[in-house]
Short mmCIF file of C-alpha atoms in Angstrom, two decimals:
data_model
loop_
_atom_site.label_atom_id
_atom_site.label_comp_id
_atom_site.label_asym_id
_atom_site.label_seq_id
_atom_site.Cartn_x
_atom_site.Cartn_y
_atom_site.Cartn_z
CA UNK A 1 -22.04 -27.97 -14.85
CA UNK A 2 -19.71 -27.22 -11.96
CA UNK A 3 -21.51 -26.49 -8.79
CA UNK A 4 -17.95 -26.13 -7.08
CA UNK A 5 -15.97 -22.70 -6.46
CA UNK A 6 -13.63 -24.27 -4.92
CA UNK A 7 -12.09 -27.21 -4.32
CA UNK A 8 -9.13 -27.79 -2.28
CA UNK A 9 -6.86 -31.01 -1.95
CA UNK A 10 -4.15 -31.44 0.38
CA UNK A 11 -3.45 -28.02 0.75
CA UNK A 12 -1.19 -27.28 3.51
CA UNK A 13 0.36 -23.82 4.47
CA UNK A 14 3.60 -23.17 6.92
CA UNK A 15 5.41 -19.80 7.92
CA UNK A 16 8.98 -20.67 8.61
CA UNK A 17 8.66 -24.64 8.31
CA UNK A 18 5.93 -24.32 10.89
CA UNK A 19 2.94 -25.67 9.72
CA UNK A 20 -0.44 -23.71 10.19
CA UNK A 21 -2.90 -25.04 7.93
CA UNK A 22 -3.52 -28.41 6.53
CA UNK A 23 -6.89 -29.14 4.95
CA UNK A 24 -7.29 -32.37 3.53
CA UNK A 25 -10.34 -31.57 1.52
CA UNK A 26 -12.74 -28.83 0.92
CA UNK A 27 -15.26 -28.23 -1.22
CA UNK A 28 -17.55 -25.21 -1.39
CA UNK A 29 -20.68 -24.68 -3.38
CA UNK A 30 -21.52 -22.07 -5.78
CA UNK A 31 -24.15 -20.05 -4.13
CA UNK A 32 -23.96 -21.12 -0.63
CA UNK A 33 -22.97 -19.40 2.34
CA UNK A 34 -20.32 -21.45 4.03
CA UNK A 35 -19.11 -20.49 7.08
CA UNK A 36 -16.00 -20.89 9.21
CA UNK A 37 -15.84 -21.40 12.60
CA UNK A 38 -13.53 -21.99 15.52
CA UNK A 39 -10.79 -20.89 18.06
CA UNK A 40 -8.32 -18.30 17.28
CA UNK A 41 -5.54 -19.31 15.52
CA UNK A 42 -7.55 -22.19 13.67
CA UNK A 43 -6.42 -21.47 10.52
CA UNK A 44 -9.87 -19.78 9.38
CA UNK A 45 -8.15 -16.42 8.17
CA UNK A 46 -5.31 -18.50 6.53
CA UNK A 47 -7.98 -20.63 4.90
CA UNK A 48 -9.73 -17.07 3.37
CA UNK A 49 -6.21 -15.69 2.30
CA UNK A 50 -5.37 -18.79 -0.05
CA UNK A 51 -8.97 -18.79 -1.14
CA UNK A 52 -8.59 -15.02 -2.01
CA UNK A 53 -5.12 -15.86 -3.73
CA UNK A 54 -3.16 -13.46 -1.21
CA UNK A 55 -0.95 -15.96 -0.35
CA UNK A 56 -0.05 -19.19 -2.89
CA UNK A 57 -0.12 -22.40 -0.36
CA UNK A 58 2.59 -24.28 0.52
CA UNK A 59 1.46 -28.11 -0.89
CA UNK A 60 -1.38 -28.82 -2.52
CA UNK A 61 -4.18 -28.03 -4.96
CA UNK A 62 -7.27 -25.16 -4.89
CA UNK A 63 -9.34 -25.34 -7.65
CA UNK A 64 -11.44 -22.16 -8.70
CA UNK A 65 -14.03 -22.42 -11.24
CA UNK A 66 -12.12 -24.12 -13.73
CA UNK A 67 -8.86 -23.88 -12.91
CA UNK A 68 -6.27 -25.61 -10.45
CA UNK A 69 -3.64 -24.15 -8.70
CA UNK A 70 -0.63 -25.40 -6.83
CA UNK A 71 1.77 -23.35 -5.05
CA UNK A 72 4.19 -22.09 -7.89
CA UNK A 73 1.46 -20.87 -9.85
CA UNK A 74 0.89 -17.46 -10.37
CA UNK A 75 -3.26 -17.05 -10.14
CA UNK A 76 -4.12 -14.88 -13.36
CA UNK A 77 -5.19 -11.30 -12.37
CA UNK A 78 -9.14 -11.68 -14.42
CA UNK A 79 -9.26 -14.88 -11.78
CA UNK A 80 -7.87 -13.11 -8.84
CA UNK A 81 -10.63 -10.40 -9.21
CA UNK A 82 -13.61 -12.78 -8.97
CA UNK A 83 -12.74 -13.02 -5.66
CA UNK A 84 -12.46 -10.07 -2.72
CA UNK A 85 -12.68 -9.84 1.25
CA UNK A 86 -13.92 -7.62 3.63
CA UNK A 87 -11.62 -7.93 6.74
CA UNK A 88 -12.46 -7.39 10.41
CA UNK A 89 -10.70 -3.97 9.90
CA UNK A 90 -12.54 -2.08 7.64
CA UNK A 91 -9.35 -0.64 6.07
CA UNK A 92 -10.30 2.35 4.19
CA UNK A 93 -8.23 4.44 1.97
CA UNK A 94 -7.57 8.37 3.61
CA UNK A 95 -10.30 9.43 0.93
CA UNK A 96 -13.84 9.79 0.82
CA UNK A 97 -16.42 7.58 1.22
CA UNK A 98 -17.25 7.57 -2.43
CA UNK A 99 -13.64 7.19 -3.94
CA UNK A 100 -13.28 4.41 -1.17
CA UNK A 101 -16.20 2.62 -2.99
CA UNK A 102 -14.94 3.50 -6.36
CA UNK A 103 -11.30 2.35 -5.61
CA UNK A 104 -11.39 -1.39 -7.06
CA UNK A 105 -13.62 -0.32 -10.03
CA UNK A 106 -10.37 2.51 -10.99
CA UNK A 107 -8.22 -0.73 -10.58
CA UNK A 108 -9.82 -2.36 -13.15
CA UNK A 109 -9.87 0.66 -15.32
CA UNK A 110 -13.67 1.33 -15.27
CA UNK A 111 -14.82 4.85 -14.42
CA UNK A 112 -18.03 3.80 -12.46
CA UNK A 113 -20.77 4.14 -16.19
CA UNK A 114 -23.67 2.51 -14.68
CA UNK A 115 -23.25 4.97 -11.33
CA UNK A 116 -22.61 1.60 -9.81
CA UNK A 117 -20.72 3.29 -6.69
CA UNK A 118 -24.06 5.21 -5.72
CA UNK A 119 -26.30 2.41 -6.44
CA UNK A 120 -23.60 0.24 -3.92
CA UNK A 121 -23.77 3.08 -1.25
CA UNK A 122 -27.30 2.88 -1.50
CA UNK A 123 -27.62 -0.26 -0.76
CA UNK A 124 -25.66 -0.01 2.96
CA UNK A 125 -27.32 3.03 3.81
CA UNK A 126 -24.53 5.55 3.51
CA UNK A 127 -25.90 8.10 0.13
CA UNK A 128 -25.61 10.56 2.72
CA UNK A 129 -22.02 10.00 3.56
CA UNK A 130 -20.69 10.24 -0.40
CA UNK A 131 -18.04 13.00 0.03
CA UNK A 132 -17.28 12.59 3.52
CA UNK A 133 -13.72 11.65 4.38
CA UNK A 134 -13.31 7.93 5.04
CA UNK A 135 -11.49 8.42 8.35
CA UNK A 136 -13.78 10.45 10.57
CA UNK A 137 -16.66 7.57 10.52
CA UNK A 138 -17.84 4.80 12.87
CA UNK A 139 -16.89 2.15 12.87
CA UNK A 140 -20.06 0.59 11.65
CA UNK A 141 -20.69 3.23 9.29
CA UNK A 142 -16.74 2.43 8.08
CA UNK A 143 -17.30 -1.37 7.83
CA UNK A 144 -20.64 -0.64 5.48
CA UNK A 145 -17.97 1.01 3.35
CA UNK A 146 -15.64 -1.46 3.11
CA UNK A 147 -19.03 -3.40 2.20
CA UNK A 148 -20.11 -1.24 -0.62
CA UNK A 149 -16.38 -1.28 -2.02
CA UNK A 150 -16.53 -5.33 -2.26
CA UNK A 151 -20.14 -4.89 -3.48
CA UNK A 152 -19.13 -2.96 -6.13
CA UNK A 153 -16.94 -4.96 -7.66
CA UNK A 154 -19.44 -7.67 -7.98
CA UNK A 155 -17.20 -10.58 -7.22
CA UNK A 156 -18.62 -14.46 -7.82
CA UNK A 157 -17.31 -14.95 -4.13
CA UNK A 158 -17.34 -12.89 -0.93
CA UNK A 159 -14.83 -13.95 1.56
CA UNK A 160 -16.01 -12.11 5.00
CA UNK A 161 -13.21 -12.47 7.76
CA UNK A 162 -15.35 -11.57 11.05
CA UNK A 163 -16.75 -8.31 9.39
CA UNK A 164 -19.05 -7.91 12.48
CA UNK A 165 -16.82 -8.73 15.15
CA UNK A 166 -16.61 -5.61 17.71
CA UNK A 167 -20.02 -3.46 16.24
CA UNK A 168 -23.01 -2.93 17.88
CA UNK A 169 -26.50 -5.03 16.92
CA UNK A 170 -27.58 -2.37 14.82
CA UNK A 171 -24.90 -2.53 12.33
CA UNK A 172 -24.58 -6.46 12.97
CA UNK A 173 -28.27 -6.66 11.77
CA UNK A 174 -27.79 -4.53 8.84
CA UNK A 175 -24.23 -5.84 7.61
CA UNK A 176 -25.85 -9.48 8.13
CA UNK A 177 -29.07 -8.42 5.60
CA UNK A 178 -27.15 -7.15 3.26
CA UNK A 179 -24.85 -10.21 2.37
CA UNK A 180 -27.62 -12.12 2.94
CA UNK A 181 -29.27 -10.61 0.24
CA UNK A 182 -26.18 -10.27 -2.11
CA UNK A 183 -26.25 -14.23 -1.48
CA UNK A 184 -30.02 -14.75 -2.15
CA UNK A 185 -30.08 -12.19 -5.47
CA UNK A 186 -26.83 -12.32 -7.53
CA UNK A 187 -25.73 -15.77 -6.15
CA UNK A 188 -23.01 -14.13 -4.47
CA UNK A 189 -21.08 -17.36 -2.89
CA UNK A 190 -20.20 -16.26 0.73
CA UNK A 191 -17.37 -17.75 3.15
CA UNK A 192 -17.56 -16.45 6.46
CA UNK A 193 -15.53 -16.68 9.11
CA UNK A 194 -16.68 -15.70 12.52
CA UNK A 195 -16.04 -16.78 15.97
CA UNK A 196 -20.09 -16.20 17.07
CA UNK A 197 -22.06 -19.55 16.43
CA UNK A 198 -25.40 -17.49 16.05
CA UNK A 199 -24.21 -15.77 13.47
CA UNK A 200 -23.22 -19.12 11.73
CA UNK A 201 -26.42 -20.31 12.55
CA UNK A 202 -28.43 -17.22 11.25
CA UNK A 203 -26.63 -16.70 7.70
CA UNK A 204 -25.10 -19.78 6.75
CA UNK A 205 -26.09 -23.07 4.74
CA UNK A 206 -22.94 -25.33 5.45
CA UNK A 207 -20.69 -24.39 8.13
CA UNK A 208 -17.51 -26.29 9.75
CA UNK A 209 -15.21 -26.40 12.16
CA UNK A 210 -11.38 -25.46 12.37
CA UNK A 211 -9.17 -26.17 15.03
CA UNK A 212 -5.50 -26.24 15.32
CA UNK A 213 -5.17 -26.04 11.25
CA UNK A 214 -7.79 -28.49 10.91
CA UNK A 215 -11.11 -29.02 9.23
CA UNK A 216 -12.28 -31.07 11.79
CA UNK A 217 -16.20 -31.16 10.49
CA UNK A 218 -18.36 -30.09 7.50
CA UNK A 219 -22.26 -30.38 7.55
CA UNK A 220 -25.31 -28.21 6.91
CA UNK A 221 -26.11 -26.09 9.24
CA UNK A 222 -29.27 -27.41 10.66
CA UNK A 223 -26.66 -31.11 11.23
CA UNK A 224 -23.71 -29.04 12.47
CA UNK A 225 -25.78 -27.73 15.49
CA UNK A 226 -28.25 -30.10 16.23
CA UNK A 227 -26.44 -33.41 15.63
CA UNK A 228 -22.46 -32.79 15.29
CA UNK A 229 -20.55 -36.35 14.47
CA UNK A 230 -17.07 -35.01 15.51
CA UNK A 231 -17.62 -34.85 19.90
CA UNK A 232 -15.23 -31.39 19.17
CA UNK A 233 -17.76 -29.80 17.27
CA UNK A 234 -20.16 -30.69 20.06
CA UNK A 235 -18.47 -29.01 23.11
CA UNK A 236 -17.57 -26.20 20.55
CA UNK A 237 -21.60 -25.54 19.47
CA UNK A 238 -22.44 -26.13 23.35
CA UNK A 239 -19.93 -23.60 24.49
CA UNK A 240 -17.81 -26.34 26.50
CA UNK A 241 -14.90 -25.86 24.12
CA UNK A 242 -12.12 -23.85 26.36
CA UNK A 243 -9.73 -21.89 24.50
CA UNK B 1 20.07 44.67 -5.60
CA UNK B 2 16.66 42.50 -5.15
CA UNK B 3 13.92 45.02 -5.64
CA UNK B 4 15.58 45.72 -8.61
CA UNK B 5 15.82 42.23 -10.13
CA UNK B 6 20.16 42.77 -10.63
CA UNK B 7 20.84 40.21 -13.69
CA UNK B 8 23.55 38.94 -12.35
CA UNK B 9 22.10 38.16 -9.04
CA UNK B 10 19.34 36.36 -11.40
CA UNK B 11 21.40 34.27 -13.16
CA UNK B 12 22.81 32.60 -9.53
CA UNK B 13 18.97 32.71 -8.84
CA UNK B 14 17.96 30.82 -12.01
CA UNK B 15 21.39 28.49 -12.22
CA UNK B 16 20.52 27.67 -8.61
CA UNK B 17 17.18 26.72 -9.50
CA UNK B 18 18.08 25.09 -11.98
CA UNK B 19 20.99 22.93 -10.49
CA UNK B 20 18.63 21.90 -7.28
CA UNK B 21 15.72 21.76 -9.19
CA UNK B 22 17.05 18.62 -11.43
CA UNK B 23 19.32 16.88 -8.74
CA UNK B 24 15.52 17.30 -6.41
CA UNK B 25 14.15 15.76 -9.82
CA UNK B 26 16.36 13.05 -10.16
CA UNK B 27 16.33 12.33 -6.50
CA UNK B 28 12.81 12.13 -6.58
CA UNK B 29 12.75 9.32 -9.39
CA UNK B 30 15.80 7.31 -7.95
CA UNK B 31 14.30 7.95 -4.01
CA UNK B 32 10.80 7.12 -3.95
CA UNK B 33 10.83 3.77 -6.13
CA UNK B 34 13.91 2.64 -4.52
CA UNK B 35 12.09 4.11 -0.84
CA UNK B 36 8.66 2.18 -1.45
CA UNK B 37 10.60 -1.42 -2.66
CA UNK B 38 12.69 -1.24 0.30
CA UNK B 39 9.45 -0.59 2.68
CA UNK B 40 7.20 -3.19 0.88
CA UNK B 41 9.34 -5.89 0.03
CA UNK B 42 11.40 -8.23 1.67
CA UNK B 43 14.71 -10.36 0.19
CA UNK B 44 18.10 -11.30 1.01
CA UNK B 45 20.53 -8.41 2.13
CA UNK B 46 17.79 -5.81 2.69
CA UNK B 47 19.45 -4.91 6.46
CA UNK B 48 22.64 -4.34 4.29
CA UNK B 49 20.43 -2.35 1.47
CA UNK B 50 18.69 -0.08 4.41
CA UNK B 51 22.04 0.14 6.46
CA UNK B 52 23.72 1.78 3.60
CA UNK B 53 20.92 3.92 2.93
CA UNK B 54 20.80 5.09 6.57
CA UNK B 55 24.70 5.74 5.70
CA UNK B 56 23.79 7.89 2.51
CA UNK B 57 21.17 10.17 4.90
CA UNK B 58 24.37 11.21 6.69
CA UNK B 59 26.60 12.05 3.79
CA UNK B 60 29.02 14.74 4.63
CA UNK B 61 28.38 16.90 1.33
CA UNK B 62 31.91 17.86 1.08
CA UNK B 63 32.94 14.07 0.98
CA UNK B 64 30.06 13.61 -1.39
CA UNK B 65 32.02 16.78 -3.48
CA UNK B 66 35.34 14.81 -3.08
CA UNK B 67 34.10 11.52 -4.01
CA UNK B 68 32.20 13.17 -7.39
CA UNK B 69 35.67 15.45 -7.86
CA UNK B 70 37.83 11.89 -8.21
CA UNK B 71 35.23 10.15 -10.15
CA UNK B 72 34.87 12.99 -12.57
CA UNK B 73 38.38 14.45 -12.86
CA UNK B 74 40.24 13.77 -15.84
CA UNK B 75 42.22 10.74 -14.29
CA UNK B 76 38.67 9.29 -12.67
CA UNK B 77 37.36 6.53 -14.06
CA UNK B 78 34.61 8.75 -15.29
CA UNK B 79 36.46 11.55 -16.34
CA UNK B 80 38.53 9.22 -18.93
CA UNK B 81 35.20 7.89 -20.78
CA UNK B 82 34.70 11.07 -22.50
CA UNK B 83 31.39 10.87 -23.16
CA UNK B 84 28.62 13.73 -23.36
CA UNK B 85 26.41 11.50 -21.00
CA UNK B 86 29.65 11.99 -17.87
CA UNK B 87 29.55 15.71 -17.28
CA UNK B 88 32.56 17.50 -17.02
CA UNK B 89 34.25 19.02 -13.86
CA UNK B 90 33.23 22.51 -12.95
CA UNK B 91 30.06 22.32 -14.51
CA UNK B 92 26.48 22.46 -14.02
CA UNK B 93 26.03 18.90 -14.63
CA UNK B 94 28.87 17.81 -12.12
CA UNK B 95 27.06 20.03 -9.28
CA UNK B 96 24.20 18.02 -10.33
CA UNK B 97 25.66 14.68 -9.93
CA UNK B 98 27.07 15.56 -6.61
CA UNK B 99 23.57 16.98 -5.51
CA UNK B 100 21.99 14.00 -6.49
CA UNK B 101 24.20 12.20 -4.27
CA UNK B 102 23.27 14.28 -1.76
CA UNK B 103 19.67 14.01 -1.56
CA UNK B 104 18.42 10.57 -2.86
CA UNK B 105 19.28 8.92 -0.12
CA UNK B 106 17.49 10.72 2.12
CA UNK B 107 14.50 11.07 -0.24
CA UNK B 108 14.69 7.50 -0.36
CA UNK B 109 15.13 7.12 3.66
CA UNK B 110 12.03 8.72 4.32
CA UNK B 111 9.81 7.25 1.56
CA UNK B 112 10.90 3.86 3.05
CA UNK B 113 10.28 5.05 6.48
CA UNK B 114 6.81 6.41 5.70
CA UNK B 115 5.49 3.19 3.85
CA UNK B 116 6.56 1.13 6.28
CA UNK B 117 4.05 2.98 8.72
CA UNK B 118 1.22 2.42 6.84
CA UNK B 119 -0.91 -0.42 8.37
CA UNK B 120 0.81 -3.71 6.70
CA UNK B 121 -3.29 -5.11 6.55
CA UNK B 122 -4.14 -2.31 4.62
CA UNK B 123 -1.47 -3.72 1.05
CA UNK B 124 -3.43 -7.45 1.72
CA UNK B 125 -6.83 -5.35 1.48
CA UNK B 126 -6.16 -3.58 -1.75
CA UNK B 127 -4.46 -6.76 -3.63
CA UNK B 128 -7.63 -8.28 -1.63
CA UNK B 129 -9.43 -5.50 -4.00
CA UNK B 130 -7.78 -6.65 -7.02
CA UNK B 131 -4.42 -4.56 -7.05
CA UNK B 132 -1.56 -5.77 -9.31
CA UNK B 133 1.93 -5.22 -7.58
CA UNK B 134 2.25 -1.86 -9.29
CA UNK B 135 -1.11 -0.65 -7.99
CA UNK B 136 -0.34 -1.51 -4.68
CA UNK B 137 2.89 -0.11 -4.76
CA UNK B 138 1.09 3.32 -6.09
CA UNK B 139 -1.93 3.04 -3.48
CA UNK B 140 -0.01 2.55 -0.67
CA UNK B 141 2.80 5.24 -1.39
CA UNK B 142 -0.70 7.77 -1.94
CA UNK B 143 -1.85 6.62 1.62
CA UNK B 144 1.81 7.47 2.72
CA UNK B 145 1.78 10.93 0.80
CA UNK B 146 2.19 12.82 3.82
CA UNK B 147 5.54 11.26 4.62
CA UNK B 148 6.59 10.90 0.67
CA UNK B 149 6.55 14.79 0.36
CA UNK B 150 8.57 15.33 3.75
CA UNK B 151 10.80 13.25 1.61
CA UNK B 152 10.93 15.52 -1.17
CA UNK B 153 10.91 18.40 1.28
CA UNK B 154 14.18 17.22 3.21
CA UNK B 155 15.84 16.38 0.44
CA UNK B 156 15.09 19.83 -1.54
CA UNK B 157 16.35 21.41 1.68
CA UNK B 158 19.59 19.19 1.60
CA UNK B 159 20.86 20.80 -1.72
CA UNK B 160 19.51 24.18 -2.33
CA UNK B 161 21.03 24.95 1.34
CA UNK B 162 24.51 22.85 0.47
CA UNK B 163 27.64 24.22 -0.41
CA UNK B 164 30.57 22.09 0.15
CA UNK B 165 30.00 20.10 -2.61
CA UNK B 166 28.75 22.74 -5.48
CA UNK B 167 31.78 24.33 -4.33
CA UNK B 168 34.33 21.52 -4.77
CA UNK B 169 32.67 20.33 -8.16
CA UNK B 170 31.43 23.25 -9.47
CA UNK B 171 34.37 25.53 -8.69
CA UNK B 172 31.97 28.94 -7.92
CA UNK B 173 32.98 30.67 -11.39
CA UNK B 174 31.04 33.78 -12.62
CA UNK B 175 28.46 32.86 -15.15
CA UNK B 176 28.46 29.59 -15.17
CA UNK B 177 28.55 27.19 -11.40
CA UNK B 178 28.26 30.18 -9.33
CA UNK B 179 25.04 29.55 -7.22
CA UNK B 180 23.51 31.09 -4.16
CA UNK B 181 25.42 29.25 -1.74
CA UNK B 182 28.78 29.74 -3.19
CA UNK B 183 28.06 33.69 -4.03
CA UNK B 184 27.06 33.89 0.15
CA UNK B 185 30.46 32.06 0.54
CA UNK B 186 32.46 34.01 -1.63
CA UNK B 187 30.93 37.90 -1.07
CA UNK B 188 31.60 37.22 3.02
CA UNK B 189 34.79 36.28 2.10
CA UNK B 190 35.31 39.74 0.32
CA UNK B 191 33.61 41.47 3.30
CA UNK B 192 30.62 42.52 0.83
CA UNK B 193 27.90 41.65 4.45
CA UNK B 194 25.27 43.45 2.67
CA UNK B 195 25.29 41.61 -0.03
CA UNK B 196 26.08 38.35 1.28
CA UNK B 197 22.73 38.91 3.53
CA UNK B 198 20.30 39.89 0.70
CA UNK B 199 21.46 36.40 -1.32
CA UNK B 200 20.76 35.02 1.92
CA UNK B 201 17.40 36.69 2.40
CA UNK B 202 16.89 35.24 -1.77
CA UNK B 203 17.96 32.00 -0.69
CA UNK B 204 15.55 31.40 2.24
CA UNK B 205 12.60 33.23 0.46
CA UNK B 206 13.25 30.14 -2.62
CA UNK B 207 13.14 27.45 0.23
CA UNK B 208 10.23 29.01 1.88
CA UNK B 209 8.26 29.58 -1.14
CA UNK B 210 9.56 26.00 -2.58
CA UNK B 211 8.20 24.31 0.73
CA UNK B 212 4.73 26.24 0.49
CA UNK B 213 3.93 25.00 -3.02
CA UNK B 214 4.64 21.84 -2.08
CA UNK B 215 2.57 21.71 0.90
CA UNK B 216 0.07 23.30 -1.27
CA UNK B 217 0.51 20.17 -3.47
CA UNK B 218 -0.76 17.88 -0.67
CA UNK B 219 -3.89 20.00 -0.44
CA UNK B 220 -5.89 19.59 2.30
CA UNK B 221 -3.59 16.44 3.98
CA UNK B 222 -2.52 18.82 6.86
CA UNK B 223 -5.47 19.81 7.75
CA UNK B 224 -7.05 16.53 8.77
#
């Protein structure tokens, strides 16, 4: 059986000959939480884009499930919708909460039978908020949308690009239960990228570091912050790391 | 004359309607594909593509009339092919043509103009969602709806209020291209005030009335 989601070999990316990403491997479990971690401008959001098939990289191979890529190869669209991200932004639709949730299910022509887009508002706290308009909520409340709208869809792998960054512990708490519990009951693989160590510490299983394009380190969690073997990753889990 | 519905003055409303009502049509389905591929994608000679474009939102409608006249005339290159699909001059179909001309471009201008300010994140997050190309295209021209029907709007209001051009190609003959503009043109001409102001009074009570239903369209987008 493959235990692998992905696995990626020599994959570089560059914008304009300038190269911003080059991982030499990368492997990441099905069913772990795997998160991403370094300075801005790592490479961590690049990373999530080619894993989520937005962009095709520039060398290289990803393989997904079963299937290799390589950069001239369109990803087929039944593949591409395994996989969806929630972004920093929660980037609703000017809709309503409910049709926000319901968007990606009307892209895949399914007209919600199960009363799945309830069930998924349910489940971030927001029944309440069903008809009202995307736009006039919080931005917490507006991030546990953009939740629900992944949830939805239920993809084999959650790619979360700093979805707590800038909301208050309340909402960090909540957001962090509920992928944690997406992970721990459907097997929901999770990559997340964040910038705050204690979240990496608190959610995930393997985590590593990027800097400057790089996958400098991979480990467990538990090895990552108590006994780094790259001396980076050590002045980056002590806080020493200046950037 | 307008209380009492005057036939004549209702065929110029009706061929009016009709005239503006498919160039607006046309416009529409030329404009806003054209608009949204020029605001969403990016390829070699687009500055030319949009330049040009910007060009077309300025048309002179007489020139537009001119160019249409020497294209459709009977030594145009047009006018030779004799085929029902080229309309003849100093018809319905010509004022059409030249209308079209008229208006695509800007419906076009400002579909481009309002896609490109919708947050550039927000096309990764739907294709992020699962979105072919086409979806994308058609989720991020709904987001931009607001701007898409001042598109339509402005370029409704660039033909039904046009003359030069319906004039030129059309020829303003009684019964078949006369048309609101032309009649204004032609009963001030004669001195005929009164009348020239109640076609008026028709003509901005169709643009008004045109530019409520389609605001009405958008429902409740201009209230947020």
């Amino acid at each position: 059986m493959n235990d692998f989601v992905y696995r990626l070999q020599n994959v570089t990316k560059a914008y304009d000959g300038r190269r911003v990403l080059q991982v030499d491997h990368l492997k990441i479990q099905r069913g772990e939480v795997f998160s991403l971690v370094g300075p801005s401008g790592a490479g961590k959001s690049t990373l999530l884009r080619l894993l989520n098939f937005l962009e095709p990289p520039t060398a290289g191979r990803i393989r997904f499930l079963d299937v290799e890529f390589g950069p001239n190869q369109p990803v087929p669209l039944r593949l591409r919708r395994r996989v969806t991200t929630v972004f920093q932004r929660p980037l609703l639709l000017n809709r309503s909460v409910e049709a926000n949730v319901a968007y990606g299910l009307g892209l895949r022509g399914l007209r919600d039978p199960d009363d799945e887009v309830a069930q998924a508002l349910r489940q971030v706290g927001l029944t309440d908020l069903a008809r009202q308009r995307a736009r006039t909520l919080s931005g917490g409340e507006a991030q546990r949308v953009a939740l629900a709208r992944a949830i939805v869809l239920k993809p084999d792998v959650l790619l979360l690009d700093e979805p707590t960054a800038n909301l208050d512990p309340y909402n960090v708490g909540l957001i962090e239960e509920i992928v944690q519990e997406l992970n721990q009951t459907r097997n929901v693989t999770l990559v997340l990228v964040t910038h705050n160590v204690f979240q990496a510490k608190r959610l995930a299983h393997r985590v590593a570091l990027m800097l400057e394009g790089q996958v400098v380190e991979v480990a467990d969690v538990e090895g990552f912050f108590e006994s780094p073997s790259d001396p980076r990753t050590d002045a980056f889990v002590r806080g020493e790391m200046v950037y | 004359m307008i209380s009492s519905l005057d036939p004549a003055l209702m065929e110029i409303v009706l061929l009016s309607l009709q005239v503006s009502g498919t160039a607006l049509l046309l416009s529409t389905l030329i404009g806003i594909p054209l608009g949204a591929a020029m605001g969403l994608s990016r390829f070699a000679g687009r500055r030319l593509v949009i330049a040009l474009l910007y060009t077309g939102m300025g048309f002179p409608p007489v020139v537009v009339g001119l160019f249409v006249y020497l294209m459709l005339s009977r030594t145009g290159p047009f006018g030779q092919l004799n085929t029902p699909l080229i309309p003849d001059l100093f018809t319905p179909g010509a004022m059409v043509v030249a209308q079209t001309i008229i208006s695509f471009p800007l419906v076009a201008g400002f579909t481009m103009a309002a896609v490109m300010g919708v947050d550039p994140a927000l096309k990764l997050q739907v294709q992020s969602l699962g979105a072919t190309r086409w979806q994308t295209t058609l989720s991020i021209l709904v987001e931009a709806r607001i701007g898409v029907i001042v598109s339509v709007i402005a370029g409704f209001g660039s033909i039904i209020s046009e003359v030069g051009a319906v004039m030129m190609v059309g020829g303003n003959i009684e019964g078949s291209t006369r048309v609101l503009t032309t009649a204004i043109v032609l009963e001030t001409r004669k001195g005929n005030f009164d009348l020239a102001i109640a076609i008026g009074i028709v003509l901005l009570s169709i643009s008004f009335l045109t530019n409520v239903a389609m605001l009405r369209l958008q429902g409740r987008t201009f209230d947020e």
